[in-house]
Short mmCIF file of C-alpha atoms in Angstrom, two decimals:
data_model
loop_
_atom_site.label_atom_id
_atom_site.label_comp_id
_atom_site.label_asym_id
_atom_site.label_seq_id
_atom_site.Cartn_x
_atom_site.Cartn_y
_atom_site.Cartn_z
CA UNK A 1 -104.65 47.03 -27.46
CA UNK A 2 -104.20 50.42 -27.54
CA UNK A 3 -103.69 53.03 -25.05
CA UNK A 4 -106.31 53.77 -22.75
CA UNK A 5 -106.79 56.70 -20.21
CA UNK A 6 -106.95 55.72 -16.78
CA UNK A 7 -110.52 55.35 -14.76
CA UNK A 8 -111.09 58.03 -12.71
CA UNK A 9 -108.66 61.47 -11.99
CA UNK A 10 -105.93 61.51 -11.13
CA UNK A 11 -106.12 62.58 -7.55
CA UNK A 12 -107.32 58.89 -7.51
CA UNK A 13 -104.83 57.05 -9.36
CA UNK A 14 -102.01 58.97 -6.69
CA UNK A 15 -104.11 57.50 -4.26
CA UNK A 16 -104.64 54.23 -5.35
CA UNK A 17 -101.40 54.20 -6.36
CA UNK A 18 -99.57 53.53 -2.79
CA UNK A 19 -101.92 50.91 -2.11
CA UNK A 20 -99.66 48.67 -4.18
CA UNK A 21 -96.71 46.70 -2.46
CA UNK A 22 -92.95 46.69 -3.80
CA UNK A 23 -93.81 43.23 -4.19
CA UNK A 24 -96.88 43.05 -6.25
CA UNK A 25 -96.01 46.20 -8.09
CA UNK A 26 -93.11 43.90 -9.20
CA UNK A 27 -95.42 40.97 -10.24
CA UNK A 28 -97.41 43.07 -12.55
CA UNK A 29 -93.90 44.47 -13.87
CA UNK A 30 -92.98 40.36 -14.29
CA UNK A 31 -96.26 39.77 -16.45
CA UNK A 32 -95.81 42.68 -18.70
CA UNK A 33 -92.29 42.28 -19.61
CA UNK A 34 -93.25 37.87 -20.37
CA UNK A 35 -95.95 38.84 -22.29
CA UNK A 36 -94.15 41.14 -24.68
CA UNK A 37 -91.57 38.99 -25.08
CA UNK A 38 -93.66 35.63 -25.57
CA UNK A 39 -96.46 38.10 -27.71
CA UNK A 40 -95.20 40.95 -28.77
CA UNK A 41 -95.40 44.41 -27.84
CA UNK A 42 -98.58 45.42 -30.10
CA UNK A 43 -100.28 41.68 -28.90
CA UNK A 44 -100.12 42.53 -25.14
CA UNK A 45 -103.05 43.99 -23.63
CA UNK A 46 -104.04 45.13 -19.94
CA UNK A 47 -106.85 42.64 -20.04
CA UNK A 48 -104.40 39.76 -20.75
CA UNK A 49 -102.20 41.26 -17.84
CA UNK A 50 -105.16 41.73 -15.39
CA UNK A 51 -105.86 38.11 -16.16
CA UNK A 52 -102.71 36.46 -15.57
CA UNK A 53 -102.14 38.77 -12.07
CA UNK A 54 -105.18 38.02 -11.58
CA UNK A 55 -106.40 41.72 -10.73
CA UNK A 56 -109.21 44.01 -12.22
CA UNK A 57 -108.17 45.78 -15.37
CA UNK A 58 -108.88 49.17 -13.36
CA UNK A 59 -106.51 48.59 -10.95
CA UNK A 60 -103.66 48.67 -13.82
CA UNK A 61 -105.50 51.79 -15.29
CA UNK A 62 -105.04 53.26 -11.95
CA UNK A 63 -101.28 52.71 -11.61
CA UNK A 64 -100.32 53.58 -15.02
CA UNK A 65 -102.41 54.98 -17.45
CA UNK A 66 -101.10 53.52 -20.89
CA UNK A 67 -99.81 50.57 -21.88
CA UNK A 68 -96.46 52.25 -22.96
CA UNK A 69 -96.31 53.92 -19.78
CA UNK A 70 -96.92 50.47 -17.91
CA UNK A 71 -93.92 49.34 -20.47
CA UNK A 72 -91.66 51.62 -19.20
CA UNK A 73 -92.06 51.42 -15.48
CA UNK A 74 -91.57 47.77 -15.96
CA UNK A 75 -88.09 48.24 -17.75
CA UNK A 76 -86.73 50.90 -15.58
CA UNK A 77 -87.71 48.82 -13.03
CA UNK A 78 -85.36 45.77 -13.66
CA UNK A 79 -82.11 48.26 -14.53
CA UNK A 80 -79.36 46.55 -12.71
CA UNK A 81 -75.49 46.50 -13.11
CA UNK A 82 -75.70 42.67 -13.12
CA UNK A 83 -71.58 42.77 -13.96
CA UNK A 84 -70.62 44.25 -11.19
CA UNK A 85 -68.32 42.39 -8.97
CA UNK A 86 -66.40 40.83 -11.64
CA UNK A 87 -63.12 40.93 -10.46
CA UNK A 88 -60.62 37.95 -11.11
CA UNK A 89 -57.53 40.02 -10.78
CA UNK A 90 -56.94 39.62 -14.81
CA UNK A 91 -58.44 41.47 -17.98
CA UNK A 92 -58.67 38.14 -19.85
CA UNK A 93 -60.23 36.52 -16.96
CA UNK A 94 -62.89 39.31 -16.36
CA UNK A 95 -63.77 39.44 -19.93
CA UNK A 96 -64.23 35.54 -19.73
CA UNK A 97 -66.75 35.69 -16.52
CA UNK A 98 -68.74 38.55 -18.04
CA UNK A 99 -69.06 36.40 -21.18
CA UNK A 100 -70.41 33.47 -19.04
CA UNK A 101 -72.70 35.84 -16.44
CA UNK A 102 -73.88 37.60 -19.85
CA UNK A 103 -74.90 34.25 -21.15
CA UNK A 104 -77.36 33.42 -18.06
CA UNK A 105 -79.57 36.22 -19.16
CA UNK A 106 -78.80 37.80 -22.95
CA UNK A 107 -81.86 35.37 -24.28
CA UNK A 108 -84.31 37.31 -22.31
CA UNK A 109 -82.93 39.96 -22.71
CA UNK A 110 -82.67 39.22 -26.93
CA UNK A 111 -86.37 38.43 -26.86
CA UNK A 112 -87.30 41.51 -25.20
CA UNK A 113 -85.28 43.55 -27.51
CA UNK A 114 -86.80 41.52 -30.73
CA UNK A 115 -90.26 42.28 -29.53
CA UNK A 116 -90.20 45.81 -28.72
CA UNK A 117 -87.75 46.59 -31.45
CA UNK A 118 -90.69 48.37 -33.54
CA UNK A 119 -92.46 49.49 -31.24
CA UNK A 120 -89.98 51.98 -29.54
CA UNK A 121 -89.55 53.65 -33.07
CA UNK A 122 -92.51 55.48 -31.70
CA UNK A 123 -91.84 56.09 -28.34
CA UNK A 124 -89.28 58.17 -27.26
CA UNK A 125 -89.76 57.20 -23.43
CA UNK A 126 -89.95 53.36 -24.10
CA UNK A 127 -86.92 53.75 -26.31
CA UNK A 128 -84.82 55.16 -23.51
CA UNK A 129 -86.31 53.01 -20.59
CA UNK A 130 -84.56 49.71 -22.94
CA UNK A 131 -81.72 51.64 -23.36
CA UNK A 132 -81.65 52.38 -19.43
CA UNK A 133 -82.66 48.70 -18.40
CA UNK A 134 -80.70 46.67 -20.50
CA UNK A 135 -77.87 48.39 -22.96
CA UNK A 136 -76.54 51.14 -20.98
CA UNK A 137 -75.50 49.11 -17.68
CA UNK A 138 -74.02 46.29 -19.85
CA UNK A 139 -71.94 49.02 -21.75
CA UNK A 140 -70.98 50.78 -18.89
CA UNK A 141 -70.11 47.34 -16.95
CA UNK A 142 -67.84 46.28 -19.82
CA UNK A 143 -66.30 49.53 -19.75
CA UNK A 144 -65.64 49.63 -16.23
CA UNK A 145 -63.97 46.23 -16.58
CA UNK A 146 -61.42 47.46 -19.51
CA UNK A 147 -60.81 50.45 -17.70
CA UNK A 148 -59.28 48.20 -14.75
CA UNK A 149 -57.36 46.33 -17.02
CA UNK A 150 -56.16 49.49 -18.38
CA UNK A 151 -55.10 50.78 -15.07
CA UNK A 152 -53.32 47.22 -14.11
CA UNK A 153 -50.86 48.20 -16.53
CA UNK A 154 -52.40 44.73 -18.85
CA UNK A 155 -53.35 47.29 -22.05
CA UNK A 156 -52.61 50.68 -23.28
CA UNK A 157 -54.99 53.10 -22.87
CA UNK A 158 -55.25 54.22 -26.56
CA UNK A 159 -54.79 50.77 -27.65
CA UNK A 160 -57.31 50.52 -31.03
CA UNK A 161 -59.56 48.01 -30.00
CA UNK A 162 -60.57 49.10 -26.38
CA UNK A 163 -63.60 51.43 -27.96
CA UNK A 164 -64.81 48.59 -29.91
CA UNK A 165 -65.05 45.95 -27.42
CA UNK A 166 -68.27 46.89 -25.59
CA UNK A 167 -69.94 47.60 -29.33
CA UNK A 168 -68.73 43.29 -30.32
CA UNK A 169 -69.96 42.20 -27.12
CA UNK A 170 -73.49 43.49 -27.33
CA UNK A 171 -73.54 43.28 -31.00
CA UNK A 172 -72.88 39.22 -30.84
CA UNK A 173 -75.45 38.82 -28.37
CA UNK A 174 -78.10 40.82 -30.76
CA UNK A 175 -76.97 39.74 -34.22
CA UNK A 176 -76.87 35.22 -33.49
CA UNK A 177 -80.65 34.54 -33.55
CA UNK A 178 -80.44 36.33 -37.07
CA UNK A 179 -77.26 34.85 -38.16
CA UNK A 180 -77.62 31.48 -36.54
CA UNK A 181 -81.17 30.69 -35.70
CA UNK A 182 -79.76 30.75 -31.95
CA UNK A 183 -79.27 32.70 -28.71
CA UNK A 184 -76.20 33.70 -27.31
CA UNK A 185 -75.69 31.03 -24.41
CA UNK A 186 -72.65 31.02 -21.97
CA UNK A 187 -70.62 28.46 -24.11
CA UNK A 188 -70.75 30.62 -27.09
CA UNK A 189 -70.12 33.75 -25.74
CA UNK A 190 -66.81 32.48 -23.91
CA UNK A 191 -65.54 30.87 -27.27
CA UNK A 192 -66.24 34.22 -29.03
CA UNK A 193 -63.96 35.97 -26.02
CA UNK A 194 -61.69 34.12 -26.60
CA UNK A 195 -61.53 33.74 -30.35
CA UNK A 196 -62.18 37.23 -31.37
CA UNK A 197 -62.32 39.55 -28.00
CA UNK A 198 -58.67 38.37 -26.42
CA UNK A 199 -56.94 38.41 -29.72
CA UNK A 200 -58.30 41.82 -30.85
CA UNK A 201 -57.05 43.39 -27.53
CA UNK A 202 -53.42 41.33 -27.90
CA UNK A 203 -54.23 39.39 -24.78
CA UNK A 204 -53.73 36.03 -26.64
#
């Protein structure tokens, strides 16, 4: 479905709009992002949303007025720094337990990429909410963790493959379903740390 203006002004939809609870705001946020992944962006529709929330179609209408905007408060909703707090005391041993924590999530997050991948070449603002919700803390995590390692004295700062290493990380997690037929799981993205990542950074 296409978008659809919202019923009523907008005085009402501000209203209505604090009616909703952190918690079912976050339900409706749940049902959007499934559906494009499991549909596809262009298949998902604020009837098939009202349905499985079991709410009146209105009521989404109300809280956001399109379904790209309804998109994009669901994926700025779920940004998170989900590496942080990786600390094992060793660059090789960090880069390991992002690779499994990565792992728990990246097919998700894969699927969600693969479904809205054609449908944020025209939308600016649903292009950079999935850049804020899922590639830019990831990037910025990895970094974070390289710049410790940097800092313990474990690397050299201008050592070649330190800019590259964020770039191979995300890229393997994007590029197996079309290489392989299958997602990045936690085995596979620990074997490619340590096959490819450690070596390239002289930590093996």
């Amino acid at each position: 479905m296409t978008s659809q203006a919202a019923d009523g002004p907008e005085s009402v939809a501000a209203t209505n709009r604090s009616k909703l609870t952190p918690e079912r705001e976050q339900e409706f946020f749940d049902a959007v992002l499934d559906q494009v992944r499991e549909c596809g962006y262009e298949a998902v529709t604020m009837e098939g949303i009202a349905a499985s929330t079991r709410c009146s179609k209105s009521t989404l209408y109300r809280q956001w007025k399109t379904k790209p905007q309804f998109v994009v408060a669901a994926l700025r909703s779920r940004r998170q720094a989900r590496l942080t707090g990786i600390d094992t005391g060793s660059l090789a041993g960090d880069l390991r337990e992002a690779a499994r924590a990565t792992g728990r999530w990246s097919t998700n997050d894969t699927k969600l990429l693969q479904a809205l991948g054609h449908a944020v070449n025209g939308h600016e603002d649903l292009a950079l909410a999935l850049r804020e919700a899922i590639v830019h803390p990831e990037i910025e995590a990895l970094r974070d963790i390289l710049r410790r390692g940097v800092e313990r004295g474990e690397i050299a700062a201008d050592h070649p493959a330190l800019e590259y290493i964020p770039a191979q990380m995300f890229g393997v997690i994007r590029a197996r379903p079309v290489v392989d037929g299958e997602y990045a799981d936690q085995e596979y993205l620990v074997r490619f740390v340590e096959a490819a990542v450690l070596p390239a950074l002289g930590l093996i």
